[in-house]
Coordinates of C-alpha atoms (C1' of nucleotides) in Angstrom, one line a residue:
Chain A
X896 CA 0.0 0.0 0.0
X897 CA 3.0 2.3 -0.2
X898 CA 3.6 4.6 -3.1
X899 CA 3.0 3.6 -6.7
X900 CA -0.6 2.4 -6.4
X901 CA -1.9 2.9 -9.9
X902 CA -4.1 5.7 -11.1
X903 CA -3.6 8.2 -8.4
X904 CA -5.4 10.9 -10.3
X905 CA -8.4 8.8 -10.8
X906 CA -8.6 7.8 -7.2
X907 CA -8.4 11.4 -6.2
X908 CA -11.3 12.3 -8.5
X909 CA -13.3 9.4 -7.2
X910 CA -12.7 10.2 -3.6
X911 CA -13.5 13.9 -4.1
X912 CA -16.8 13.3 -5.8
X913 CA -17.8 10.9 -3.0
X914 CA -16.9 13.3 -0.3
X915 CA -18.4 16.3 -2.0
X916 CA -21.6 14.4 -2.3
X917 CA -21.6 13.2 1.3
X918 CA -20.5 16.3 3.2
X919 CA -20.6 19.1 0.6
X920 CA -17.8 20.9 -1.1
X921 CA -16.9 23.4 1.6
X922 CA -17.0 20.8 4.4
X923 CA -14.5 18.7 2.6
X924 CA -10.8 19.5 3.1
X925 CA -8.3 18.6 0.5
X926 CA -6.5 16.6 3.1
X927 CA -9.5 14.5 3.6
X928 CA -9.8 13.8 -0.2
X929 CA -6.1 12.8 -0.3
X930 CA -6.4 10.6 2.7
X931 CA -9.3 8.7 1.2
X932 CA -7.3 8.2 -1.9
X933 CA -4.3 7.0 0.1
X934 CA -2.2 10.0 -0.8
X935 CA -1.2 13.3 0.7
X936 CA -2.5 16.8 0.3
X937 CA 0.7 17.9 -1.5
X938 CA 0.2 15.1 -4.1
X939 CA -3.4 16.3 -4.7
X940 CA -2.0 19.7 -5.7
X941 CA 0.4 18.1 -8.1
X942 CA -2.5 16.6 -10.0
X943 CA -4.9 19.5 -9.8
X944 CA -4.3 23.2 -9.9
X945 CA -6.9 23.8 -7.1
X946 CA -9.6 22.1 -5.1
X947 CA -12.3 22.7 -7.6
X948 CA -10.4 21.4 -10.6
X949 CA -10.7 17.8 -9.4
X950 CA -14.3 17.9 -10.5
X951 CA -13.6 19.3 -14.0
X952 CA -10.3 18.1 -15.4
X953 CA -11.5 14.7 -16.8
X954 CA -14.0 16.2 -19.2
X955 CA -13.3 14.7 -22.6
X956 CA -15.2 17.5 -24.4
X957 CA -12.6 19.7 -25.9
X958 CA -11.2 17.0 -28.2
X959 CA -14.5 15.8 -29.4
X960 CA -15.6 19.3 -30.2
X961 CA -12.8 20.2 -32.5
X962 CA -13.1 16.9 -34.3
X963 CA -16.9 17.2 -34.7
X964 CA -16.7 20.7 -36.0
X965 CA -14.1 19.7 -38.5
X966 CA -16.1 16.7 -39.6
X967 CA -19.0 18.7 -41.0
X968 CA -19.1 18.6 -44.8
X969 CA -17.4 21.5 -46.5
X970 CA -19.8 24.3 -47.3
X971 CA -21.9 23.6 -44.2
X972 CA -23.0 26.9 -42.6
X973 CA -21.0 27.7 -39.4
X974 CA -24.0 27.5 -37.1
X975 CA -25.0 24.2 -38.6
X976 CA -21.5 22.9 -38.0
X977 CA -21.8 24.0 -34.4
X978 CA -25.2 22.3 -34.1
X979 CA -23.8 19.0 -35.3
X980 CA -20.8 19.2 -33.0
X981 CA -23.1 19.7 -30.1
X982 CA -25.3 16.8 -31.1
X983 CA -22.2 14.8 -31.3
X984 CA -21.2 16.0 -27.8
X985 CA -24.6 15.0 -26.6
X986 CA -24.1 11.5 -27.8
X987 CA -20.8 11.2 -25.9
X988 CA -22.8 12.1 -22.8
X989 CA -25.4 9.4 -23.2
X990 CA -23.7 6.8 -21.1
X991 CA -22.7 9.2 -18.4
X992 CA -26.0 10.3 -17.2
X993 CA -25.7 8.8 -13.7
X994 CA -22.3 10.3 -13.0
X995 CA -23.3 13.6 -14.6
X996 CA -26.4 13.8 -12.3
X997 CA -24.3 13.2 -9.2
X998 CA -21.7 15.8 -10.4
X999 CA -24.3 18.4 -11.2
X1000 CA -25.9 18.0 -7.8
X1001 CA -22.6 18.8 -6.2
X1002 CA -22.0 21.7 -8.5
X1003 CA -25.5 23.1 -8.0
X1004 CA -24.9 23.2 -4.3
X1005 CA -21.8 25.4 -4.6
X1006 CA -21.3 28.8 -6.2
X1007 CA -17.5 28.3 -6.5
X1008 CA -18.1 25.2 -8.5
X1009 CA -20.6 26.9 -10.8
X1010 CA -18.0 29.6 -11.3
X1011 CA -15.5 27.0 -12.5
X1012 CA -18.2 25.4 -14.7
X1013 CA -18.7 28.7 -16.5
X1014 CA -14.9 28.8 -17.2
X1015 CA -15.1 25.3 -18.8
X1016 CA -18.0 26.3 -21.0
X1017 CA -16.3 29.5 -22.0
X1018 CA -13.3 27.5 -22.9
X1019 CA -15.4 25.1 -24.9
X1020 CA -16.8 28.1 -26.8
X1021 CA -13.3 29.2 -27.6
X1022 CA -12.4 25.8 -28.8
X1023 CA -15.4 25.7 -31.1
X1024 CA -14.8 29.2 -32.4
X1025 CA -11.2 28.2 -33.2
X1026 CA -12.4 25.1 -35.0
X1027 CA -14.8 27.2 -37.1
X1028 CA -12.0 29.6 -38.1
X1029 CA -10.0 26.6 -39.1
X1030 CA -12.6 25.9 -41.7
X1031 CA -12.8 29.5 -43.0
X1032 CA -15.4 31.2 -40.9
X1033 CA -14.5 34.8 -40.2
X1034 CA -13.8 35.7 -36.5
X1035 CA -16.9 37.5 -35.4
X1036 CA -19.4 35.0 -36.8
X1037 CA -17.3 32.2 -35.5
X1038 CA -17.3 33.6 -31.9
X1039 CA -21.0 34.3 -32.0
X1040 CA -22.0 31.0 -33.5
X1041 CA -19.9 29.2 -30.8
X1042 CA -21.2 31.3 -27.9
X1043 CA -24.8 30.9 -29.0
X1044 CA -24.2 27.2 -29.4
X1045 CA -22.9 26.9 -25.9
X1046 CA -26.0 28.7 -24.6
X1047 CA -28.1 26.1 -26.3
X1048 CA -25.9 23.3 -24.9
X1049 CA -26.2 24.6 -21.4
X1050 CA -30.0 24.7 -21.6
X1051 CA -30.2 21.3 -23.2
X1052 CA -27.9 19.7 -20.7
X1053 CA -29.9 21.1 -17.8
X1054 CA -33.1 19.7 -19.2
X1055 CA -31.6 16.4 -20.0
X1056 CA -30.7 15.9 -16.3
X1057 CA -34.2 17.0 -15.3
X1058 CA -36.2 13.9 -14.3
X1059 CA -39.4 15.1 -15.9
X1060 CA -37.6 15.3 -19.3
X1061 CA -37.6 12.1 -21.4
X1062 CA -35.9 13.3 -24.5
X1063 CA -32.2 12.5 -25.2
X1064 CA -29.4 15.0 -25.6
X1065 CA -29.2 15.2 -29.4
X1066 CA -32.9 15.8 -29.7
X1067 CA -32.9 18.4 -26.9
X1068 CA -30.0 20.2 -28.6
X1069 CA -31.7 20.2 -32.0
X1070 CA -34.8 21.7 -30.5
X1071 CA -32.8 24.3 -28.7
X1072 CA -31.1 25.2 -31.9
X1073 CA -34.4 25.6 -33.7
X1074 CA -35.7 27.7 -30.8
X1075 CA -32.7 30.0 -31.0
X1076 CA -33.1 30.4 -34.7
X1077 CA -36.8 31.3 -34.1
X1078 CA -35.9 33.8 -31.4
X1079 CA -33.2 35.6 -33.4
X1080 CA -35.4 35.5 -36.5
X1081 CA -37.0 38.8 -37.6
X1082 CA -40.5 37.9 -36.5
X1083 CA -42.4 40.5 -34.5
X1084 CA -43.8 38.3 -31.8
X1085 CA -42.8 35.5 -29.6
X1086 CA -43.4 32.5 -31.8
X1087 CA -46.3 30.3 -31.0
X1088 CA -45.5 27.0 -29.2
Chain B
X695 CA -8.2 59.9 10.7
X696 CA -9.9 57.4 13.1
X697 CA -12.9 55.5 12.2
X698 CA -15.8 56.9 10.3
X699 CA -14.1 58.5 7.3
X700 CA -16.8 58.6 4.7
X701 CA -17.2 56.1 1.8
X702 CA -15.1 53.2 3.1
X703 CA -16.3 51.0 0.4
X704 CA -15.4 53.4 -2.3
X705 CA -12.0 53.9 -0.9
X706 CA -11.4 50.2 -0.8
X707 CA -12.4 49.9 -4.5
X708 CA -10.2 52.7 -5.4
X709 CA -7.2 51.4 -3.5
X710 CA -7.7 47.9 -4.9
X711 CA -7.8 49.0 -8.5
X712 CA -4.7 51.1 -8.1
X713 CA -2.8 48.3 -6.4
X714 CA -3.9 45.7 -8.8
X715 CA -2.8 47.9 -11.7
X716 CA 0.5 48.7 -10.1
X717 CA 1.6 45.3 -8.8
X718 CA -0.9 42.8 -10.2
X719 CA -3.8 41.0 -8.5
X720 CA -1.8 38.2 -6.9
X721 CA 1.0 40.3 -5.7
X722 CA -1.5 42.5 -3.8
X723 CA -2.6 41.4 -0.4
X724 CA -6.0 42.3 1.0
X725 CA -4.1 43.7 4.0
X726 CA -2.3 46.1 1.6
X727 CA -5.6 47.2 0.0
X728 CA -7.1 47.9 3.4
X729 CA -4.1 49.8 4.6
X730 CA -4.1 52.1 1.6
X731 CA -7.8 52.7 2.3
X732 CA -7.0 53.5 5.9
X733 CA -8.9 50.4 7.1
X734 CA -8.2 46.8 8.3
X735 CA -8.3 43.6 6.5
X736 CA -11.3 42.5 8.5
X737 CA -13.3 45.5 7.4
X738 CA -12.5 44.7 3.8
X739 CA -14.2 41.4 4.1
X740 CA -17.2 43.0 5.7
X741 CA -17.7 45.0 2.5
X742 CA -16.7 42.4 -0.1
X743 CA -17.3 38.7 0.0
X744 CA -13.8 38.0 -1.3
X745 CA -10.8 39.6 -2.8
X746 CA -12.1 39.5 -6.3
X747 CA -15.4 41.0 -5.6
X748 CA -13.9 44.4 -4.9
X749 CA -13.5 44.8 -8.7
X750 CA -17.0 43.8 -9.6
X751 CA -19.5 44.9 -7.0
X752 CA -20.0 48.4 -8.2
X753 CA -21.4 47.5 -11.6
X754 CA -24.7 49.4 -12.1
X755 CA -25.7 47.0 -14.9
X756 CA -28.3 44.8 -13.3
X757 CA -30.8 47.5 -12.6
X758 CA -30.4 49.3 -15.9
X759 CA -31.0 46.0 -17.7
X760 CA -34.3 45.1 -16.1
X761 CA -35.5 48.7 -16.7
X762 CA -34.4 48.7 -20.4
X763 CA -36.0 45.4 -21.2
X764 CA -39.2 46.5 -19.6
X765 CA -39.1 49.8 -21.5
X766 CA -39.4 48.1 -24.9
X767 CA -42.8 48.7 -26.5
X768 CA -45.3 46.0 -25.9
X769 CA -45.3 43.5 -28.8
X770 CA -41.6 43.9 -29.4
X771 CA -40.0 40.6 -30.2
X772 CA -37.9 39.2 -27.3
X773 CA -34.6 39.4 -29.1
X774 CA -35.3 42.9 -30.2
X775 CA -36.0 43.9 -26.6
X776 CA -32.7 42.4 -25.6
X777 CA -31.0 44.3 -28.4
X778 CA -32.4 47.6 -27.1
X779 CA -31.5 46.8 -23.5
X780 CA -27.9 46.1 -24.6
X781 CA -27.7 49.3 -26.6
X782 CA -29.0 51.1 -23.5
X783 CA -26.3 49.4 -21.5
X784 CA -23.8 50.5 -24.0
X785 CA -24.8 54.1 -23.5
X786 CA -24.3 53.8 -19.8
X787 CA -20.8 52.7 -20.4
X788 CA -19.9 55.6 -22.7
X789 CA -18.5 57.8 -19.9
X790 CA -16.6 55.1 -18.3
X791 CA -14.2 54.1 -21.0
X792 CA -11.1 55.2 -19.2
X793 CA -11.9 53.3 -16.0
X794 CA -13.2 50.3 -18.0
X795 CA -9.9 50.1 -19.9
X796 CA -7.9 50.1 -16.7
X797 CA -10.2 47.5 -15.1
X798 CA -10.1 45.2 -18.1
X799 CA -6.4 45.4 -18.2
X800 CA -6.3 44.1 -14.7
X801 CA -8.8 41.4 -15.4
X802 CA -7.1 40.3 -18.6
X803 CA -3.9 39.7 -16.6
X804 CA -5.6 37.3 -14.2
X805 CA -7.6 34.1 -14.7
X806 CA -9.3 34.3 -11.3
X807 CA -10.7 37.6 -12.3
X808 CA -11.9 36.4 -15.7
X809 CA -13.6 33.7 -13.9
X810 CA -15.5 36.1 -11.7
X811 CA -16.4 38.2 -14.8
X812 CA -18.1 35.2 -16.4
X813 CA -20.2 34.9 -13.2
X814 CA -21.2 38.5 -13.5
X815 CA -22.1 38.1 -17.2
X816 CA -24.1 35.0 -16.5
X817 CA -26.0 36.8 -13.7
X818 CA -26.7 39.6 -16.2
X819 CA -28.1 37.0 -18.6
X820 CA -30.4 35.6 -15.8
X821 CA -31.6 39.1 -15.0
X822 CA -32.4 39.8 -18.7
X823 CA -34.2 36.4 -19.0
X824 CA -36.2 37.2 -16.0
X825 CA -37.2 40.6 -17.4
X826 CA -38.3 38.9 -20.6
X827 CA -40.4 36.4 -18.8
X828 CA -41.9 39.4 -17.0
X829 CA -43.2 40.6 -20.3
X830 CA -44.7 37.3 -21.4
X831 CA -41.8 35.5 -23.2
X832 CA -41.8 31.8 -22.5
X833 CA -38.8 30.4 -20.6
X834 CA -36.8 28.8 -23.2
X835 CA -36.8 31.6 -25.7
X836 CA -36.2 34.0 -22.9
X837 CA -33.1 32.2 -21.7
X838 CA -31.7 31.8 -25.3
X839 CA -32.4 35.4 -26.3
X840 CA -30.6 36.6 -23.1
X841 CA -27.6 34.3 -23.4
X842 CA -27.2 35.1 -27.1
X843 CA -27.5 38.8 -26.2
X844 CA -24.8 38.5 -23.6
X845 CA -22.5 36.9 -26.2
X846 CA -23.0 39.8 -28.4
X847 CA -22.4 42.2 -25.6
X848 CA -19.1 40.5 -24.6
X849 CA -17.8 40.7 -28.1
X850 CA -18.9 44.3 -28.6
X851 CA -17.4 45.4 -25.3
X852 CA -14.1 43.8 -26.1
X853 CA -14.0 45.6 -29.4
X854 CA -15.0 48.9 -27.9
X855 CA -12.0 48.8 -25.7
X856 CA -9.7 48.0 -28.6
X857 CA -7.8 51.0 -29.6
X858 CA -8.1 50.4 -33.3
X859 CA -11.9 50.4 -33.0
X860 CA -13.5 53.8 -33.4
X861 CA -17.2 52.9 -33.2
X862 CA -19.2 53.4 -30.0
X863 CA -20.9 50.8 -28.0
X864 CA -24.5 51.1 -29.3
X865 CA -23.3 50.8 -32.8
X866 CA -21.0 47.8 -32.0
X867 CA -23.9 46.1 -30.3
X868 CA -26.3 46.6 -33.1
X869 CA -23.8 45.3 -35.6
X870 CA -23.1 42.2 -33.4
X871 CA -26.8 41.6 -33.2
X872 CA -27.1 41.7 -37.0
X873 CA -24.2 39.4 -37.3
X874 CA -25.7 36.9 -35.0
X875 CA -29.0 37.0 -36.8
X876 CA -27.1 36.3 -40.0
X877 CA -25.2 33.5 -38.5
X878 CA -28.2 31.7 -37.0
X879 CA -30.1 32.3 -40.2
X880 CA -30.8 29.3 -42.5
X881 CA -28.3 30.3 -45.2
X882 CA -26.0 27.5 -46.5
X883 CA -22.8 29.5 -46.5
X884 CA -20.8 31.9 -44.3
X885 CA -22.4 35.1 -45.3
X886 CA -20.2 37.5 -47.4
X887 CA -18.5 40.3 -45.4
Chain C
dA48 C1' -27.3 62.6 28.8
dC49 C1' -28.0 57.9 28.0
dG50 C1' -28.9 53.7 25.7
dT51 C1' -29.0 51.7 21.0
dT52 C1' -27.4 50.8 16.6
dT53 C1' -23.8 50.3 13.3
dA54 C1' -19.2 50.4 11.5
dT55 C1' -14.8 49.3 12.7
dG56 C1' -10.7 47.1 15.2
dT57 C1' -8.4 43.1 17.4
dC58 C1' -7.2 38.4 17.8
dA59 C1' -7.0 33.7 17.1
dG60 C1' -7.9 30.1 14.1
dT61 C1' -8.7 27.1 9.6
dC62 C1' -7.6 25.8 5.3
dA63 C1' -6.1 26.4 0.4
dC64 C1' -2.0 26.5 -1.9
dT65 C1' 3.4 26.8 -2.6
dG66 C1' 8.5 26.1 -2.5
dA67 C1' 12.4 23.4 -1.0
dC68 C1' 14.1 19.2 0.0
dA69 C1' 13.9 14.2 1.1
dT70 C1' 12.6 9.5 -0.3
dC71 C1' 11.4 5.7 -2.7
dA72 C1' 9.9 2.8 -6.9
dG73 C1' 11.2 1.5 -11.4
dG74 C1' 13.9 1.5 -15.4
dT75 C1' 18.7 1.8 -17.8
dG76 C1' 23.5 1.2 -18.7
dG77 C1' 27.4 -1.0 -17.4
Chain D
dC983 C1' 23.9 -7.5 -10.2
dC984 C1' 24.9 -3.0 -9.1
dA985 C1' 25.2 2.1 -9.7
dC986 C1' 22.6 5.7 -11.6
dC987 C1' 18.9 8.3 -13.1
dT988 C1' 14.1 9.7 -13.5
dG989 C1' 9.6 10.6 -11.9
dA990 C1' 6.0 10.3 -8.5
dT991 C1' 5.3 10.8 -3.8
dG992 C1' 6.2 12.4 1.1
dT993 C1' 7.5 15.9 4.7
dC994 C1' 7.8 20.4 6.4
dA995 C1' 7.4 25.1 6.9
dG996 C1' 5.4 29.2 5.3
dT997 C1' 2.0 32.7 3.1
dG998 C1' -2.3 34.6 2.6
dA999 C1' -7.5 34.4 2.0
dC1000 C1' -11.2 34.2 4.9
dT1001 C1' -14.1 33.5 9.4
dG1002 C1' -16.0 33.7 14.2
dA1003 C1' -16.1 36.0 18.6
dC1004 C1' -15.6 39.8 21.1
dA1005 C1' -14.2 44.7 22.1
dT1006 C1' -14.7 49.6 21.0
dA1007 C1' -16.0 53.8 19.2
dA1008 C1' -18.7 56.9 16.3
dA1009 C1' -23.5 58.2 15.2
dC1010 C1' -28.3 58.4 16.2
dG1011 C1' -32.7 58.6 18.7
dT1012 C1' -35.2 59.9 22.7

DNA sequence: ACGTTTATGTCAGTCACTGACATCAGGTGG
DNA sequence: CCACCTGATGTCAGTGACTGACATAAACGT
């Protein structure tokens, strides 16, 4: 049980999620997380920049996004490419609903964690914007398409986790995209349901 | 010079901005800010929840937003109401360019501050969405319109502070809005410049 | 003038986070 | 098989953000 147990990082993530769920984020010290993982506090900070990061660093999103945006057929409009990338991202999430639910419960209970989540989403937006520019979209449209896409994703994700919602991510995202198109359209009234 | 000098909070904000600009955010201790303001560290934390908040709490945005969204003529489409509120917000900023520039330089130099800025923008989005619902917009469109609006605001604000940009906020916002409409439109190609 | 309220000061303590240095497992070359 | 090196971990001491409890002094009402 000395040093060199495998997957120290993973054990820390696991221990942290458990403890945050049990006692809450603030009531959990980094020392406690490290202890449950069979490590020391110092080692925790070698794996994660700060206490919050342990909940966010294993997100596989960034890579999938760039790939999915790039995968859209040439000539696809930027916002449509974003829509497809998000649907793709939604698929990746399918399996993880249980864990996502637990994680979001922890995040929902703590403003500091919500703050960090915003950072991650903003970073996702930048990644997506960069991928769009890669395929020839000018900067301003790229940024706006990406940011708007993230807004749709955020809303869809939240609904997906809601128990009263039965639709799956790709469908929720597509409907959010359509709703956004409607709302930014030139119509004079809130569109009928 | 004892207690009761007027405007303790304002003095703290002033001292903080100066010190952050001089030495940087991390290199400035709360004790140093308090000292320059003629107060103690403990008093600082009675006025601001944390060290970052001293840069953000005096934003007069929230109130102006609700008002401006509500002020749009009845029957105005939600996204148009958002557009007008943002233009209004842009006007409020006109005078403050100097200070905004200094503030943004400090923020740009520190990730923790950027994190807090995202929180403030997200909160602005929620405020705007709530104001839209107040005037009858259903929830989903309200959230999407507000979030998209904030994306436009963020981009416009950044450009406004850019030295090579000569346009004023309201115009920048209007052009961002138009760009977003174009990008979420149903066209098949990136629209020509 | 006196009590009350409110803003501030003082002090001790917790905990996130860091730098410097020690240690131990595993691989590598001789 | 041993000496050496590398990388992950441990140990320790320190800084600084933030908090709770209590003391104090200015302002305010009566």
